[in-house]
């Protein structure tokens, strides 16, 4: 994608508030967008390198966020892979999460939200502890998948092949039946450091 994760770089990108989903880095997800301000943010992103900041609203029932207080401050800078306007004027968009980012400043340009964002940098942790947690998560997710039976076999295979702790956390979080606030809490965790 070409985004360098230098903690002093800020990026100014269109922001799309999400009502009932948390998008994680490394995941591809379809979204259906009906709000006019959200459509304007998508159109702006299409003209600015197809990059958009996806941030979850704190209240699912909120029709339209009116300030930064209505949004979580951590989201995912994502790439728009496809965009299609449906006959009912809803937009179906396929996005791929790229990088966890923190909103430093949020502005309303009159048409849509624009955010100054800063990538969240991996934190250095004890490598031995990370290694132990990594293997524990892999084995526990394997046990969960055998009981749950709703986890696709290709996801289970991917979990076994992953070597990056951050990718593992993100993929597992997507497939667990967690409340929105719990998924947001996982997203807001800083990176775990490289293995």
XYZ file of C-alpha atoms in Angstrom, residues 4-188:
185
model
C 4.964 4.053 6.117
C 4.229 3.615 9.781
C 6.283 6.520 11.090
C 4.675 7.711 14.314
C 5.165 11.374 13.357
C 3.343 11.185 10.022
C -0.221 12.430 9.871
C -2.518 11.662 6.979
C -5.585 13.636 5.986
C -8.222 11.216 4.650
C -11.990 10.967 4.195
C -13.661 9.204 7.117
C -16.556 6.737 6.902
C -18.458 6.175 10.182
C -19.619 2.563 10.595
C -22.705 1.727 12.621
C -22.486 -1.954 13.435
C -19.100 -3.292 12.382
C -15.408 -3.023 13.249
C -13.004 -3.479 10.330
C -9.600 -4.963 11.197
C -6.326 -4.708 9.257
C -5.880 -7.587 6.835
C -9.597 -8.246 6.395
C -11.659 -7.751 3.252
C -15.252 -6.794 3.971
C -18.316 -5.689 2.015
C -20.135 -2.630 3.374
C -23.492 -1.185 2.377
C -23.615 2.597 2.574
C -26.826 4.594 2.412
C -26.127 7.879 4.205
C -25.398 10.798 1.861
C -22.420 12.031 3.895
C -20.924 8.544 3.873
C -21.425 8.316 0.102
C -19.637 11.673 -0.252
C -16.715 10.338 1.811
C -16.474 7.295 -0.479
C -16.537 9.470 -3.606
C -13.792 11.690 -2.161
C -11.699 8.631 -1.298
C -12.058 7.273 -4.842
C -10.417 10.490 -6.087
C -7.667 10.426 -3.441
C -5.958 7.083 -3.933
C -8.910 4.953 -2.740
C -7.869 5.339 0.913
C -10.574 5.808 3.551
C -10.568 5.790 7.345
C -13.190 3.400 8.750
C -14.268 4.208 12.301
C -17.060 2.653 14.348
C -19.749 4.816 15.935
C -20.163 4.490 19.691
C -23.960 4.281 19.381
C -25.362 2.000 16.688
C -28.705 3.809 16.850
C -27.174 7.230 16.089
C -28.416 8.215 12.625
C -25.529 10.561 11.864
C -22.494 11.322 14.056
C -22.322 15.021 14.905
C -18.928 15.229 16.628
C -15.785 13.274 17.428
C -17.463 12.235 20.711
C -19.811 10.010 18.677
C -16.917 7.988 17.213
C -14.175 5.795 18.622
C -10.750 7.371 18.202
C -9.112 4.264 16.717
C -10.095 2.814 13.356
C -8.595 1.212 10.290
C -7.163 2.988 7.276
C -8.550 0.934 4.413
C -8.371 0.627 0.646
C -11.501 0.630 -1.495
C -11.287 -2.420 -3.758
C -14.682 -2.072 -5.484
C -17.579 0.310 -5.376
C -21.002 -0.208 -6.923
C -24.100 2.011 -6.722
C -27.213 -0.153 -6.408
C -30.647 0.718 -7.920
C -31.971 1.873 -4.515
C -29.079 4.410 -4.348
C -27.278 2.358 -1.698
C -23.569 1.883 -2.362
C -21.967 -1.530 -2.001
C -18.272 -1.127 -1.321
C -15.604 -3.770 -0.819
C -12.832 -2.576 1.492
C -9.574 -4.062 2.707
C -8.312 -2.995 6.114
C -4.678 -1.897 6.035
C -3.393 -0.135 9.157
C -4.691 0.665 12.649
C -4.755 4.427 13.075
C -5.687 6.917 15.751
C -7.685 10.024 14.881
C -5.727 13.109 15.860
C -8.242 15.631 14.536
C -11.689 15.351 12.951
C -13.166 17.997 10.660
C -16.485 18.413 8.911
C -15.833 19.876 5.455
C -19.556 20.389 4.861
C -19.925 17.256 2.728
C -18.303 14.543 4.855
C -15.878 13.919 7.715
C -12.136 14.294 7.138
C -9.644 12.936 9.661
C -6.013 13.616 10.412
C -4.802 10.156 11.366
C -1.629 8.672 12.748
C -0.667 5.003 12.327
C -0.399 3.032 15.560
C 3.090 1.605 15.843
C 3.919 -1.854 17.150
C 4.883 -1.872 20.807
C 7.954 -3.798 21.892
C 6.994 -6.621 24.214
C 8.816 -9.574 25.743
C 9.413 -11.912 22.742
C 9.105 -15.067 24.870
C 5.773 -13.934 26.301
C 4.506 -13.018 22.818
C 5.582 -16.427 21.506
C 3.729 -18.236 24.295
C 0.574 -16.140 23.841
C 0.766 -16.603 20.072
C 0.722 -20.407 20.315
C -1.950 -20.310 23.008
C -4.269 -18.213 20.808
C -3.692 -20.541 17.844
C -4.538 -23.676 19.842
C -7.522 -22.101 21.631
C -8.959 -20.828 18.354
C -8.527 -24.306 16.864
C -10.505 -25.759 19.804
C -13.137 -23.002 19.451
C -13.524 -23.725 15.720
C -14.092 -27.438 16.377
C -16.869 -26.652 18.862
C -18.410 -23.743 16.953
C -18.332 -25.260 13.447
C -19.177 -21.858 11.918
C -15.536 -20.989 11.250
C -14.696 -21.706 7.588
C -11.976 -24.315 7.082
C -9.878 -21.845 5.048
C -9.868 -19.443 8.020
C -8.704 -22.218 10.324
C -5.951 -23.071 7.835
C -4.917 -19.409 7.673
C -4.726 -19.178 11.467
C -2.369 -22.163 11.502
C -0.141 -20.580 8.820
C 0.093 -17.046 10.243
C 3.434 -16.078 11.767
C 2.674 -12.452 12.683
C 1.015 -11.947 16.107
C -0.914 -8.868 14.960
C -2.379 -10.683 11.959
C -3.371 -13.565 14.210
C -5.166 -11.299 16.697
C -7.006 -9.479 13.897
C -8.113 -12.638 12.090
C -9.272 -14.363 15.273
C -11.139 -11.239 16.465
C -13.091 -11.076 13.206
C -14.354 -14.634 13.666
C -15.257 -14.529 17.346
C -18.820 -13.761 18.399
C -17.952 -10.598 20.336
C -19.925 -7.456 21.056
C -19.040 -4.397 19.011
C -17.385 -2.675 21.999
C -15.218 -5.777 22.609
C -14.049 -5.851 18.989
C -13.311 -2.130 19.194
C -11.253 -2.737 22.337
C -9.157 -5.322 20.481
C -8.704 -2.957 17.541
C -7.529 -0.203 19.893
